[in-house]
XYZ file of N, CA and C in Angstrom:
336
model
N -14.804 22.333 8.356
C -15.438 21.610 7.266
C -14.360 20.938 6.418
N -14.671 19.778 5.873
C -13.711 19.044 5.046
C -14.266 18.841 3.638
N -13.434 18.303 2.772
C -13.843 18.013 1.392
C -14.890 16.907 1.348
N -14.986 16.113 2.394
C -15.956 15.025 2.456
C -17.023 15.371 3.484
N -18.293 15.275 3.113
C -19.378 15.630 4.024
C -19.455 14.696 5.225
N -18.832 13.551 5.126
C -18.821 12.581 6.216
C -18.095 13.128 7.446
N -17.138 14.041 7.229
C -16.320 14.559 8.319
C -16.523 16.059 8.509
N -16.785 16.466 9.733
C -16.827 17.883 10.055
C -15.398 18.368 10.277
N -14.604 17.524 10.946
C -13.204 17.829 11.201
C -12.440 16.511 11.206
N -11.301 16.486 10.541
C -10.493 15.278 10.492
C -9.030 15.664 10.657
N -8.400 15.131 11.698
C -6.982 15.370 11.922
C -6.314 14.086 12.379
N -5.009 14.022 12.142
C -4.222 12.848 12.527
C -2.781 13.282 12.741
N -2.030 12.417 13.375
C -0.592 12.646 13.534
C 0.118 11.926 12.392
N 1.143 12.568 11.843
C 1.924 11.974 10.775
C 3.386 12.311 10.933
N 4.212 11.709 10.100
C 5.641 12.009 10.065
C 5.952 12.672 8.727
N 6.440 13.918 8.801
C 6.681 14.730 7.610
C 8.176 14.904 7.395
N 8.591 14.755 6.157
C 9.980 15.012 5.779
C 9.935 16.148 4.760
N 10.442 17.340 5.125
C 10.355 18.490 4.223
C 11.242 18.393 2.990
N 12.225 17.527 3.009
C 13.119 17.350 1.864
C 13.777 15.992 1.932
N 14.383 15.589 0.834
C 14.980 14.249 0.752
C 16.057 14.019 1.812
N 16.817 15.038 2.145
C 17.915 14.905 3.108
C 17.510 15.317 4.520
N 16.290 15.786 4.702
C 15.844 16.307 5.996
C 15.418 15.187 6.937
N 15.468 15.481 8.213
C 15.013 14.565 9.256
C 13.479 14.565 9.290
N 12.869 13.407 9.522
C 11.405 13.350 9.667
C 11.021 14.005 10.981
N 9.843 14.639 10.984
C 9.337 15.240 12.213
C 7.850 14.994 12.339
N 7.394 14.904 13.570
C 5.977 14.661 13.830
C 5.189 15.929 13.537
N 4.060 15.751 12.836
C 3.197 16.881 12.493
C 1.738 16.517 12.744
N 0.934 17.539 12.881
C -0.511 17.388 12.956
C -1.031 17.588 11.532
N -1.747 16.606 11.016
C -2.264 16.650 9.650
C -3.745 17.006 9.721
N -4.128 18.112 9.064
C -5.519 18.570 9.050
C -6.074 18.437 7.637
N -7.168 17.720 7.503
C -7.833 17.498 6.218
C -8.864 18.605 6.050
N -8.695 19.454 5.033
C -9.595 20.583 4.831
C -10.442 20.450 3.590
N -11.046 21.572 3.167
C -11.894 21.600 1.979
C -11.118 21.277 0.704
N -9.953 21.897 0.556
C -9.184 21.703 -0.668
C -7.714 21.434 -0.404
N -7.315 21.460 0.866
C -5.904 21.283 1.182
C -5.688 20.328 2.347
N -4.483 19.870 2.423
C -3.997 19.107 3.563
C -3.004 20.046 4.242
N -3.268 20.419 5.486
C -2.389 21.328 6.194
C -1.562 20.544 7.208
N -0.270 20.817 7.228
C 0.636 20.177 8.164
C 1.080 21.235 9.173
N 0.860 20.941 10.475
C 1.195 21.895 11.531
C 2.118 21.261 12.559
N 2.894 22.103 13.209
C 3.697 21.661 14.343
C 2.719 21.361 15.481
N 2.743 20.141 16.055
C 1.758 19.792 17.089
C 1.918 20.573 18.392
N 3.112 21.098 18.663
C 3.311 21.840 19.911
C 2.898 23.295 19.793
N 3.251 23.935 18.687
C 2.976 25.370 18.534
C 1.746 25.657 17.675
N 1.247 24.630 16.966
C 0.117 24.783 16.029
C 0.482 25.693 14.848
N 1.779 25.925 14.634
C 2.241 26.767 13.534
C 2.213 25.970 12.231
N 1.612 26.516 11.170
C 1.575 25.801 9.883
C 2.985 25.604 9.321
N 3.230 24.405 8.812
C 4.526 24.079 8.227
C 4.440 23.895 6.714
N 3.302 23.391 6.242
C 3.138 23.148 4.813
C 1.657 22.998 4.475
N 1.307 23.329 3.233
C -0.046 23.107 2.698
C 0.103 22.316 1.414
N -0.701 21.282 1.284
C -0.721 20.501 0.052
C -2.117 20.577 -0.544
N -2.205 20.740 -1.839
C -3.482 20.702 -2.542
C -3.984 19.255 -2.570
N -5.220 19.030 -2.144
C -5.752 17.659 -2.133
C -5.699 16.989 -3.503
N -6.061 17.687 -4.601
C -5.988 17.018 -5.903
C -4.569 16.626 -6.319
N -3.554 17.266 -5.743
C -2.170 16.976 -6.125
C -1.534 15.873 -5.288
N -2.167 15.459 -4.206
C -1.574 14.458 -3.312
C -1.460 13.115 -4.019
N -0.252 12.552 -3.998
C 0.022 11.259 -4.630
C 0.439 10.253 -3.571
N -0.038 9.032 -3.690
C 0.401 7.972 -2.771
C 1.585 7.258 -3.396
N 2.659 7.154 -2.648
C 3.891 6.563 -3.158
C 3.979 5.061 -2.959
N 3.191 4.522 -2.015
C 3.262 3.084 -1.729
C 1.863 2.474 -1.626
N 1.161 2.330 -2.746
C -0.202 1.795 -2.704
C -0.284 0.465 -1.959
N -1.316 0.335 -1.151
C -1.646 -0.880 -0.411
C -0.630 -1.266 0.665
N 0.310 -0.399 0.976
C 1.258 -0.670 2.051
C 0.922 0.208 3.252
N 1.383 -0.197 4.416
C 1.135 0.575 5.627
C 2.437 0.736 6.384
N 2.716 1.900 6.897
C 1.934 3.130 6.841
C 1.939 3.724 5.433
N 0.899 4.502 5.149
C 0.768 5.122 3.828
C 1.789 6.248 3.700
N 2.380 6.375 2.516
C 3.377 7.402 2.243
C 2.868 8.265 1.094
N 2.762 9.578 1.357
C 2.230 10.514 0.374
C 3.263 11.584 0.023
N 3.088 12.176 -1.162
C 3.924 13.285 -1.616
C 3.002 14.337 -2.239
N 3.446 15.588 -2.266
C 2.603 16.668 -2.807
C 2.687 16.800 -4.317
N 2.210 15.813 -5.045
C 2.076 15.938 -6.488
C 3.140 15.288 -7.334
N 4.335 15.180 -6.852
C 5.360 14.528 -7.649
C 6.406 13.939 -6.714
N 6.897 12.764 -7.086
C 7.792 12.002 -6.215
C 9.142 12.671 -5.980
N 9.671 13.388 -6.948
C 11.028 13.918 -6.820
C 11.117 15.214 -6.012
N 10.025 15.654 -5.384
C 10.074 16.867 -4.559
C 10.873 16.626 -3.288
N 10.940 15.379 -2.855
C 11.640 15.060 -1.625
C 10.760 15.192 -0.401
N 9.684 15.938 -0.507
C 8.764 16.138 0.612
C 7.827 14.927 0.685
N 7.710 14.333 1.877
C 6.831 13.179 2.051
C 6.082 13.274 3.373
N 4.991 12.530 3.455
C 4.178 12.465 4.661
C 3.776 11.017 4.888
N 4.088 10.502 6.071
C 3.759 9.130 6.443
C 2.594 9.164 7.416
N 1.528 8.410 7.111
C 0.319 8.402 7.940
C -0.075 6.966 8.254
N -0.427 6.727 9.515
C -0.902 5.411 9.945
C -2.395 5.417 10.258
N -2.992 6.569 10.489
C -4.394 6.676 10.887
C -5.322 6.197 9.764
N -6.101 5.162 10.048
C -6.961 4.539 9.031
C -8.014 5.495 8.482
N -8.606 6.339 9.329
C -9.627 7.288 8.862
C -9.025 8.325 7.910
N -7.840 8.832 8.234
C -7.188 9.819 7.375
C -6.808 9.196 6.042
N -6.276 7.978 6.075
C -5.910 7.295 4.830
C -7.151 7.062 3.977
N -8.246 6.626 4.589
C -9.489 6.383 3.851
C -10.008 7.674 3.225
N -9.942 8.783 3.956
C -10.406 10.069 3.428
C -9.548 10.496 2.241
N -8.242 10.391 2.365
C -7.351 10.770 1.263
C -7.579 9.881 0.041
N -7.756 8.595 0.257
C -7.989 7.685 -0.864
C -9.341 7.949 -1.525
N -10.353 8.316 -0.743
C -11.665 8.662 -1.307
C -11.552 9.867 -2.229
N -10.834 10.899 -1.787
C -10.645 12.092 -2.613
C -9.826 11.751 -3.856
N -8.748 10.999 -3.695
C -7.917 10.624 -4.840
C -8.709 9.811 -5.866
N -9.544 8.879 -5.407
C -10.354 8.072 -6.329
C -11.395 8.920 -7.045
N -12.009 9.865 -6.339
C -12.999 10.759 -6.959
C -12.342 11.616 -8.038
N -11.164 12.106 -7.770
C -10.443 12.928 -8.751
C -10.048 12.086 -9.959
N -9.595 10.865 -9.713
C -9.211 9.963 -10.798
C -10.407 9.652 -11.702
N -11.597 9.465 -11.108
C -12.800 9.172 -11.907
C -13.194 10.360 -12.774
N -12.965 11.587 -12.274
C -13.351 12.792 -13.010
C -12.328 13.211 -14.062
N -11.127 12.677 -13.988
C -10.072 13.064 -14.930
C -10.420 12.597 -16.337
N -10.088 13.428 -17.338
C -10.342 13.004 -18.717
C -9.542 11.752 -19.061
N -10.156 10.865 -19.795
C -9.494 9.620 -20.188
C -8.794 9.811 -21.529
N -7.566 9.333 -21.611
C -6.809 9.442 -22.868
C -7.511 8.652 -23.964
N -7.710 9.294 -25.086
C -8.281 8.626 -26.240
C -9.809 8.555 -26.247
N -10.465 9.030 -25.196
C -11.922 8.941 -25.135
C -12.581 9.770 -26.235
N -12.063 10.979 -26.473
C -12.610 11.838 -27.518
C -12.328 11.241 -28.889
N -11.116 10.763 -29.071
C -10.738 10.170 -30.349
C -11.626 8.959 -30.657
N -11.863 8.103 -29.669
C -12.700 6.927 -29.880
C -14.122 7.306 -30.249
N -14.634 8.342 -29.600
C -15.991 8.804 -29.898
C -16.091 9.389 -31.289
N -15.075 10.139 -31.712
C -15.082 10.744 -33.037
C -14.955 9.690 -34.143
N -14.155 8.656 -33.898
C -13.977 7.596 -34.887
C -15.276 6.786 -35.038
N -15.952 6.541 -33.922
C -17.186 5.768 -33.966
C -18.242 6.546 -34.686
């Protein structure tokens, strides 16, 4: 099951860099209920888990899409070319952005 009812299971191949100085490696990217799991495609061993709400896109509107787990300076990145996976991640990111409190919204309401 995934965070989006449209998908029962969603996976793609990506290129993961565990740190700024590390070599990129191919990983299997699994889109889950609340996390993005990165696995070694040969052994199926988990390598990393990212919280879906924390996933940040580093290069909006560019391809392949480049993501990081919440903050750019972690050095950890994930490059994805699969259009369905990118669309799913962007759908979740947009939904979270819409639900986030807006700066000054309470203040504006109180002043009015």
